[in-house]
XYZ file of C-alpha atoms in Angstrom:
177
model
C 69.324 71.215 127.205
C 68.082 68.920 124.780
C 64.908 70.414 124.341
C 66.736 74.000 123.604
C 69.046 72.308 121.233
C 66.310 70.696 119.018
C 64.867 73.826 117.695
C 68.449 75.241 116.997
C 68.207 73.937 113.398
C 64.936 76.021 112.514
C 66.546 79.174 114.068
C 69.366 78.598 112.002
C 67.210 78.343 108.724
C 65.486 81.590 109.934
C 68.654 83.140 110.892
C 67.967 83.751 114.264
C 69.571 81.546 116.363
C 68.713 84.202 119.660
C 69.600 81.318 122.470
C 72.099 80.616 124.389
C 73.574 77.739 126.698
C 72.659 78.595 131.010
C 75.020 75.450 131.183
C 78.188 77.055 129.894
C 80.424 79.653 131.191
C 82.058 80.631 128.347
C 82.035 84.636 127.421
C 81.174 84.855 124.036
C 81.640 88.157 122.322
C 78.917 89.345 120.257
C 80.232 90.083 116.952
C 79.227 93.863 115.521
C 78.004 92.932 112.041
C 76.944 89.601 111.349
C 77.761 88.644 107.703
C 76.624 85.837 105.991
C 79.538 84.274 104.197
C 79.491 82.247 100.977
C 80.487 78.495 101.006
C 83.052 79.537 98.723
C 84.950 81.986 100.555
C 84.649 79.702 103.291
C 86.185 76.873 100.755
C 88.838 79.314 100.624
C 89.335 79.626 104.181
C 89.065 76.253 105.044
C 92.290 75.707 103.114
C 94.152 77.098 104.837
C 93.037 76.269 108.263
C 91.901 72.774 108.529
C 89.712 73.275 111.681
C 86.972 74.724 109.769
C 86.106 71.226 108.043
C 84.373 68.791 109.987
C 86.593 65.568 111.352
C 89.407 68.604 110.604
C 89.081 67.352 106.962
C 90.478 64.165 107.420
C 93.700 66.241 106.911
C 97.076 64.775 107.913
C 98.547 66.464 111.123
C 102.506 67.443 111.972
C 104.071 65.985 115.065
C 103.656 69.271 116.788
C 99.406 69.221 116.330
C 99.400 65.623 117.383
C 101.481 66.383 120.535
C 98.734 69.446 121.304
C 95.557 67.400 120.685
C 97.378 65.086 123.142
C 97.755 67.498 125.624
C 94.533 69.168 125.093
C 92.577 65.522 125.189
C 94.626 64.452 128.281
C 93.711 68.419 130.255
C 90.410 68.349 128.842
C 89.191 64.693 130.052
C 91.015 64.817 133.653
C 88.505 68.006 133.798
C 85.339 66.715 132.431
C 85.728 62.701 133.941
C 85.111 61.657 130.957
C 85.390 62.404 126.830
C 82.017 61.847 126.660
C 81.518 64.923 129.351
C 83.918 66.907 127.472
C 82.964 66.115 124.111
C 79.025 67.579 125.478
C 80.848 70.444 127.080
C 82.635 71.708 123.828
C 79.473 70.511 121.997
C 77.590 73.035 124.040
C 80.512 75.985 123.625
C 79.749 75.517 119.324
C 76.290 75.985 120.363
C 76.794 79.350 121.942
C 79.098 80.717 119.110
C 76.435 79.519 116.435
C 74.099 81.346 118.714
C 76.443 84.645 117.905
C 77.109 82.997 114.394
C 80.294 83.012 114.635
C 80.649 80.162 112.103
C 84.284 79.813 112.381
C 84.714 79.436 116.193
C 81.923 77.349 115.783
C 83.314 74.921 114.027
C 86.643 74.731 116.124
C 84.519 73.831 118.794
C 83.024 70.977 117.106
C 85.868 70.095 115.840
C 87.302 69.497 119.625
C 84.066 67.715 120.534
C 84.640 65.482 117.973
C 88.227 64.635 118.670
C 86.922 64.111 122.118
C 84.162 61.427 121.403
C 84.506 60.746 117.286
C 80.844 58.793 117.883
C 78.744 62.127 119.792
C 75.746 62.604 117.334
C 75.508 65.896 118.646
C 78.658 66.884 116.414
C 77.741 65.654 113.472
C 74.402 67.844 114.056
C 76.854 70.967 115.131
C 78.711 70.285 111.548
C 75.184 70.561 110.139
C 74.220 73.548 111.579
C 77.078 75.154 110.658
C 76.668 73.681 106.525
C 72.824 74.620 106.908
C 74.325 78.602 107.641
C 76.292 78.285 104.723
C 73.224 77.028 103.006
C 74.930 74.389 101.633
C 71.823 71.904 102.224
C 72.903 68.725 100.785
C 76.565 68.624 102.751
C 74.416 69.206 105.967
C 72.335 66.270 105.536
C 75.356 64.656 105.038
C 76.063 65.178 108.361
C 72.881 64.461 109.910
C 73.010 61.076 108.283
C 76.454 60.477 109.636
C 75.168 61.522 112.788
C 72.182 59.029 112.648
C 74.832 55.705 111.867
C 75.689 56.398 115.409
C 72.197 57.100 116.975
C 69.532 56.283 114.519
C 66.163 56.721 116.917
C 68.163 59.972 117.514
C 64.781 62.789 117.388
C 66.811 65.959 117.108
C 69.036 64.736 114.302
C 65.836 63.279 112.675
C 63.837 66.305 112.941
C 66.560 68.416 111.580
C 67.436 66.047 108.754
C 63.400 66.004 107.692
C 63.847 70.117 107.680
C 66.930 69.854 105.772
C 65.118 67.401 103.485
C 61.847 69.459 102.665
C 64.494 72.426 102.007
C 66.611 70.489 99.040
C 62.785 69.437 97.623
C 61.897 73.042 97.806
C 65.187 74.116 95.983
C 65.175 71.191 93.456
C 61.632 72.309 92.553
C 62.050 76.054 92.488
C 64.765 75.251 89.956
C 63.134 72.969 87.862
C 60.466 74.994 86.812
């Protein structure tokens, strides 16, 4: 698993992210066309629907979300034993949509994961994946770092955050010149 999931940031930055999890058994639909959407329009989105920011945007919830996340945490962690389990479990569903890119689903599942276990480094490298796809380089290695306050010996987030890193260098000297 973890040797599959290390590589997912360079098939992301090549745009062919052609694996998927043996481990899970959700059906993921393939989608027909894949587009590439603009951070922009996803801006736009994302305004509307807090669950495609990471952490849900830090956004305030109603009573009626609260009570669901409740529920859902409560269902979700009798299943898995623990939120750590389910946290890696919905970690590893944003791993097969990404796989698909289907950016938005994506990011609802890392959203759960997070709400499950807030500290899973795994996330915070989801949330980057999904940034990198949006090629919005610097807001991915944001996440990668945040990721790394909670593991910081953690390889895949390191190896991913030096890929990220050589990318900005790349960009800040292509536009430069």
């Amino acid at each position: 698993m973890i040797k599959c999931l290390s590589f997912m940031l360079l098939a992301t930055i090549f745009s062919s992210c052609e694996w998927s999890s043996a481990s899970s058994s959700s059906a993921v639909p393939i989608p027909l066309v894949r587009k590439k959407i603009a951070y922009k329009k996803w801006l736009e989105v994302a305004r509307e629907d807090f669950r495609l920011s990471p952490k849900y945007g830090n956004g305030v919830k109603m009573q009626e979300q609260i009570n669901a996340d409740q529920n859902f945490l409560k269902t979700v962690i009798a299943k898995a034993g623990t939120s750590d389990s389910a946290s890696n479990h919905y970690f590893m569903k944003a791993c097969d949509y990404l796989s698909y890119g289907d950016l938005q689903t994506t990011m609802y599942r890392l959203n759960q994961a997070w709400m499950l276990n807030p500290k899973n480094p795994n996330v915070y490298r989801g949330f980057g994946w999904v940034y990198n796809h949006l090629e919005e380089y610097q807001l991915a290695l944001e996440q990668f770092n945040e990721g790394l306050s909670f593991d910081p010996k953690n390889k895949e987030l390191l190896f991913e955050k030096s890929i990220v890193e050589k990318r900005l260098k790349e960009i800040n000297r292509a536009t430069s010149l």
